[in-house]
XYZ file of C-alpha atoms in Angstrom:
407
model
C 0.000 0.000 0.000
C 1.516 3.380 -0.989
C 1.815 6.272 1.413
C -0.330 9.372 1.198
C 0.144 13.085 1.810
C -2.494 15.795 2.011
C -2.993 19.519 2.549
C -4.188 20.195 6.097
C -5.963 23.225 7.566
C -4.034 24.033 10.757
C -5.945 27.130 11.849
C -6.619 30.622 10.462
C -4.045 31.543 7.839
C -2.143 28.289 8.062
C -2.038 25.211 5.822
C 0.569 22.460 5.890
C 1.294 19.264 3.964
C 1.402 16.139 6.140
C 1.257 12.371 5.913
C -2.350 11.183 6.052
C -4.050 7.804 5.971
C -4.315 5.979 2.682
C -8.010 5.732 1.749
C -10.042 2.686 2.720
C -13.569 1.544 1.997
C -14.939 2.779 5.307
C -15.371 6.339 6.575
C -13.299 6.714 9.739
C -13.395 9.266 12.515
C -11.380 12.431 11.979
C -11.565 16.233 11.936
C -14.977 17.347 10.753
C -16.407 13.858 10.250
C -20.067 13.741 11.226
C -20.491 11.185 14.032
C -23.360 9.586 12.115
C -20.989 8.907 9.198
C -18.275 7.180 11.248
C -17.994 3.523 10.257
C -20.001 3.960 7.061
C -19.163 1.117 4.658
C -18.276 2.154 1.111
C -18.300 -0.893 -1.215
C -19.508 1.452 -3.976
C -16.364 3.634 -3.791
C -13.206 3.971 -5.863
C -9.726 5.056 -4.808
C -8.087 7.574 -7.135
C -4.500 8.612 -7.674
C -4.845 12.371 -7.958
C -3.655 13.767 -11.273
C -4.774 17.320 -10.541
C -6.437 18.861 -7.505
C -7.165 22.573 -7.412
C -7.140 25.304 -4.785
C -10.587 26.916 -4.679
C -11.786 30.255 -3.372
C -14.190 28.314 -1.169
C -11.168 26.691 0.491
C -9.807 30.165 1.165
C -12.876 31.090 3.221
C -11.980 28.255 5.592
C -8.272 29.029 5.634
C -8.994 32.671 6.502
C -10.913 31.462 9.550
C -14.248 32.606 8.182
C -16.044 29.307 8.829
C -16.290 26.798 11.662
C -13.861 24.401 9.951
C -11.947 22.297 12.512
C -8.178 22.207 12.714
C -6.766 19.121 11.006
C -9.287 19.065 8.135
C -7.865 17.661 4.876
C -8.745 20.264 2.250
C -9.749 20.025 -1.382
C -12.841 19.309 -3.457
C -11.676 19.861 -7.065
C -10.285 16.474 -8.082
C -9.212 14.795 -11.314
C -7.618 11.375 -11.032
C -6.798 7.897 -12.211
C -8.676 4.957 -10.692
C -6.321 2.592 -8.856
C -8.835 0.429 -6.937
C -12.580 -0.140 -6.822
C -14.872 -1.541 -4.159
C -16.837 -4.761 -4.723
C -19.996 -2.792 -5.488
C -18.506 -0.863 -8.426
C -19.592 -2.276 -11.803
C -18.667 0.113 -14.590
C -15.734 2.261 -13.487
C -12.482 0.332 -13.960
C -8.903 0.502 -12.739
C -6.913 2.796 -15.024
C -9.830 5.051 -15.965
C -9.016 8.771 -16.017
C -11.921 10.627 -14.431
C -13.288 13.956 -13.237
C -14.842 14.097 -9.769
C -17.805 16.448 -9.248
C -17.212 18.370 -6.032
C -20.761 17.473 -4.957
C -20.924 14.081 -3.277
C -24.159 12.443 -4.384
C -25.703 9.028 -3.847
C -27.700 8.796 -7.089
C -30.556 7.190 -5.190
C -32.441 9.940 -3.343
C -35.200 12.129 -4.728
C -32.940 15.134 -5.285
C -30.306 13.114 -7.146
C -32.959 11.514 -9.348
C -34.262 14.991 -10.207
C -30.755 16.173 -11.152
C -30.179 18.228 -8.005
C -26.944 16.512 -7.010
C -25.778 19.525 -4.998
C -28.386 18.728 -2.353
C -28.173 14.927 -2.067
C -30.146 13.740 0.946
C -28.044 10.699 1.883
C -24.410 11.778 2.234
C -24.515 14.449 4.947
C -26.488 13.618 8.103
C -26.860 17.306 9.054
C -28.520 18.678 5.920
C -28.782 18.034 2.171
C -25.579 18.589 0.244
C -21.994 17.458 0.683
C -18.474 17.998 -0.640
C -14.964 16.665 -0.093
C -12.798 18.360 2.519
C -15.328 20.995 3.479
C -16.781 22.255 6.733
C -20.213 20.922 7.747
C -20.420 18.714 4.654
C -20.410 15.321 6.326
C -16.689 14.927 6.895
C -15.633 13.274 3.628
C -11.831 13.445 3.344
C -10.517 16.168 1.052
C -8.828 15.617 -2.269
C -5.751 17.853 -2.057
C -3.794 14.672 -1.560
C -1.928 11.975 -3.439
C -4.838 9.525 -3.105
C -8.519 10.098 -2.403
C -11.676 8.030 -1.989
C -14.779 8.753 -4.087
C -18.076 7.162 -2.910
C -20.790 6.004 -5.335
C -18.136 5.831 -8.043
C -20.349 4.538 -10.862
C -22.671 7.481 -10.322
C -20.261 10.302 -9.490
C -17.276 9.795 -11.768
C -17.100 11.234 -15.284
C -14.778 9.044 -17.360
C -12.786 10.727 -20.105
C -13.320 8.770 -23.333
C -9.711 8.893 -24.570
C -7.003 8.919 -21.940
C -4.211 10.263 -24.165
C -6.412 13.042 -25.543
C -7.503 13.914 -22.008
C -3.926 14.203 -20.762
C -3.185 16.664 -23.574
C -5.957 18.898 -22.218
C -5.676 17.960 -18.564
C -5.451 21.524 -17.181
C -8.692 22.384 -18.980
C -10.391 19.176 -17.875
C -9.282 19.779 -14.275
C -11.718 22.713 -14.231
C -14.693 20.337 -14.670
C -14.688 19.331 -11.000
C -16.042 22.708 -9.904
C -15.326 26.144 -11.312
C -16.254 25.627 -14.954
C -19.656 24.029 -14.216
C -20.156 26.476 -11.336
C -19.520 29.503 -13.543
C -21.652 27.973 -16.298
C -24.468 27.273 -13.814
C -24.348 30.897 -12.661
C -24.814 32.026 -16.262
C -27.531 29.489 -17.095
C -29.568 30.382 -14.018
C -29.126 34.091 -14.808
C -30.584 33.479 -18.254
C -27.477 34.202 -20.321
C -28.073 33.480 -23.993
C -27.275 34.672 -27.506
C -27.106 38.450 -27.671
C -27.469 39.068 -23.944
C -25.519 41.585 -21.896
C -24.025 40.191 -18.691
C -22.436 41.642 -15.553
C -20.291 39.253 -13.523
C -19.231 40.393 -10.076
C -15.818 38.965 -9.225
C -12.776 38.225 -11.397
C -11.475 35.326 -9.357
C -11.404 31.878 -10.979
C -15.176 31.310 -10.691
C -15.923 34.766 -12.098
C -13.511 34.193 -14.983
C -15.056 30.765 -15.590
C -18.481 32.426 -15.626
C -17.211 34.971 -18.144
C -15.862 32.228 -20.411
C -19.192 30.433 -20.000
C -21.114 33.557 -20.979
C -19.107 33.735 -24.201
C -19.798 30.041 -24.811
C -23.517 30.694 -24.332
C -23.469 33.481 -26.920
C -23.520 36.665 -24.830
C -22.995 39.866 -26.804
C -21.191 41.758 -24.028
C -19.597 40.298 -20.894
C -18.641 42.822 -18.200
C -16.553 41.678 -15.219
C -16.229 43.756 -12.044
C -13.516 43.494 -9.392
C -11.107 45.469 -7.198
C -7.998 43.644 -8.419
C -6.255 45.121 -11.481
C -4.392 41.905 -12.395
C -7.590 39.890 -12.333
C -9.359 42.508 -14.449
C -6.456 42.343 -16.904
C -6.957 38.581 -17.050
C -10.653 39.079 -17.855
C -9.781 41.480 -20.678
C -7.310 38.948 -22.092
C -10.176 36.859 -23.485
C -12.541 39.571 -24.611
C -14.363 40.834 -21.525
C -15.170 44.435 -20.700
C -14.236 45.373 -17.138
C -15.383 47.542 -14.251
C -13.045 48.527 -11.420
C -15.417 48.839 -8.471
C -12.705 50.565 -6.419
C -13.220 53.661 -8.563
C -16.993 53.887 -8.169
C -20.354 52.243 -8.631
C -20.685 49.574 -11.348
C -23.907 51.142 -12.597
C -22.093 54.266 -13.851
C -19.305 52.293 -15.504
C -21.756 49.876 -17.120
C -23.543 52.857 -18.660
C -20.241 54.033 -20.159
C -19.797 50.617 -21.784
C -23.350 49.896 -22.932
C -24.939 53.321 -23.174
C -27.416 52.260 -20.478
C -26.910 51.440 -16.793
C -28.504 47.977 -16.767
C -27.702 44.520 -18.111
C -29.929 41.591 -19.035
C -28.296 39.118 -16.647
C -25.998 39.170 -13.611
C -23.833 36.657 -11.765
C -22.483 36.858 -8.201
C -19.074 35.151 -8.172
C -17.924 36.848 -4.958
C -20.023 35.598 -2.052
C -20.109 36.596 1.577
C -16.678 38.246 1.892
C -17.711 41.066 -0.467
C -16.322 44.559 -0.067
C -17.861 47.926 -0.736
C -17.432 50.079 -3.823
C -15.631 53.364 -4.350
C -14.472 54.846 -1.067
C -15.642 51.733 0.791
C -13.616 49.373 -1.379
C -11.470 48.284 1.567
C -14.420 47.827 3.917
C -16.246 44.518 4.162
C -19.868 44.881 3.065
C -21.247 41.341 2.683
C -24.504 42.374 0.975
C -22.883 44.756 -1.502
C -22.712 42.401 -4.470
C -26.261 41.110 -4.136
C -27.654 44.628 -3.825
C -25.564 45.873 -6.733
C -26.729 43.020 -8.965
C -30.354 43.923 -8.261
C -29.541 47.548 -9.043
C -27.879 46.855 -12.416
C -30.118 44.046 -13.692
C -33.105 45.076 -15.797
C -36.647 44.463 -14.613
C -37.606 40.883 -15.343
C -33.995 39.740 -15.353
C -32.367 37.037 -13.264
C -29.441 36.699 -10.857
C -27.256 33.607 -10.756
C -25.587 33.336 -7.356
C -22.860 30.662 -7.315
C -20.839 32.818 -4.887
C -20.668 31.142 -1.472
C -22.814 32.269 1.463
C -22.629 30.541 4.841
C -24.827 30.058 7.886
C -21.909 30.578 10.277
C -19.159 33.202 9.829
C -17.190 33.826 13.043
C -15.139 36.575 11.374
C -18.098 38.606 10.086
C -18.185 42.385 10.449
C -21.469 42.434 12.379
C -23.466 40.104 14.614
C -26.198 39.395 12.064
C -23.698 38.426 9.366
C -22.103 35.936 11.774
C -25.303 33.925 11.360
C -25.687 34.470 7.619
C -28.176 37.364 7.891
C -27.412 40.157 5.426
C -29.081 43.510 4.732
C -30.359 42.602 1.276
C -32.686 44.965 -0.574
C -35.245 42.291 -1.310
C -37.851 44.985 -1.931
C -35.827 46.193 -4.920
C -35.573 42.673 -6.314
C -39.296 42.154 -5.796
C -40.168 45.456 -7.477
C -38.064 44.509 -10.513
C -39.509 40.958 -10.644
C -36.079 39.415 -10.419
C -35.462 35.687 -10.264
C -32.733 34.375 -7.960
C -30.871 31.049 -8.104
C -28.562 30.087 -5.242
C -26.740 27.083 -3.831
C -24.164 24.538 -4.930
C -23.887 23.950 -8.647
C -25.197 20.478 -9.570
C -22.000 19.636 -11.444
C -23.313 16.485 -13.113
C -25.967 18.532 -14.912
C -23.239 20.170 -17.003
C -19.876 18.405 -16.796
C -20.293 15.928 -19.669
C -21.297 18.643 -22.147
C -18.551 20.976 -20.940
C -16.062 18.112 -21.305
C -17.105 17.809 -24.941
C -16.684 21.558 -25.440
C -13.114 21.261 -24.117
C -12.209 18.142 -26.092
C -13.548 19.656 -29.320
C -11.812 23.023 -28.853
C -14.908 25.151 -28.269
C -13.456 26.721 -25.135
C -10.027 27.216 -23.508
C -11.034 27.393 -19.890
C -7.538 26.828 -18.431
C -6.253 29.833 -20.377
C -9.220 31.965 -19.295
C -8.610 31.314 -15.591
C -4.792 31.234 -15.964
C -4.475 27.690 -14.606
C -1.023 27.289 -13.041
C 0.368 23.926 -11.934
C 2.451 23.621 -8.754
C 3.581 20.676 -6.642
C 1.602 19.417 -3.663
C 4.357 20.577 -1.301
C 3.957 24.092 -2.725
C 0.322 24.261 -1.597
C 1.011 26.680 1.299
C 2.596 29.114 -1.172
C -0.320 28.674 -3.556
C -2.805 29.450 -0.800
C -0.818 32.497 0.288
C -0.444 33.948 -3.214
C -4.077 33.234 -4.090
C -5.165 35.006 -0.905
C -2.998 37.974 -1.886
C -4.964 38.272 -5.130
C -2.849 36.407 -7.693
C -4.665 36.251 -11.025
C -4.148 32.499 -11.236
C -6.013 29.257 -10.666
C -3.568 27.058 -8.773
C -3.639 23.383 -9.752
C -1.784 21.028 -7.431
C 0.188 18.160 -9.005
C 0.417 15.546 -6.220
C 1.977 12.743 -8.257
C 4.111 14.568 -10.825
C 1.785 13.802 -13.716
C 1.038 17.303 -15.048
C 4.472 18.170 -16.461
C 4.336 14.977 -18.552
C 0.916 16.041 -19.834
C 2.302 19.431 -20.820
């Protein structure tokens, strides 16, 4: 049995790489594991050798101490890997398959899974619907920023790449299928992005950039990305987006300069609960700013896609209400404009096969759009630090030295 190393959350602002247990076909006790999940047998699971495993902005919320994540949690929910072992209940996934892992853990058996809502599976997290690898309050499934990782319900969850050699040639693009590409695409779909539409995307981090690339794929006429970070705005412009620097003033005024009118057809929140203000308040945390701005700049009858993360518990929030997920949202404005809102985890399996085909057939270059940058597993602490400082990159960890060969 090989050894295993993983990226561990050691408290606010601190991640380290340590030896961890090699996966087995039973969920054991550990940091963050729900007591009701301890001892759960997993004959339907597969063990993967991680080919690529990404650092996500959602991970950063935990590392900043903005959630109730316990010390010792193995991080990581964006996983692409090679199957090295399957449980006795796995029929169709085979050893040697190269696969993408949706960040949602789903059983494929409950009502929500059968209706395509895999982000809110009822059977994998005893506390509430919905689960993910290496994430706080998500059932305690071990994270995938590691050399080896276990994936339950393998036949259901895993997306097999049809041609292994072709997949390795595009592996940095395909690594985005685990989360940010479907998440950005879901934000655009739920916002109603389509041919000829005008779109405002709040946030030029990896999810915002993935949403912008998705908007182009869906046929948008104008894609406008807003952020405080000049390098990230430069990255958005590199593939044809218009940009708004919210540090210089309200998006509404800058959108009018671009479009000749202050409103767009569709809007996407790719920021979430650690939002900051605009203009003079750009350095001040204002967690409802993005949601209120999107209602302000979206035309009456439009829709808001909200893949940006919001939490029920935020110990580092700026006010007492926000610590419990209560924000001062102008719901009256949204009601008056007849807006539609879509929130929650992206149901990755709803989109990942079609997005895989778009990558394999050269319809989109998602790794280039998000500036995917491969680093070694041992470099994860540096990747987290630089990402937190605003690097305009999507860091992809290479736990087993397989990405350079792909390049």
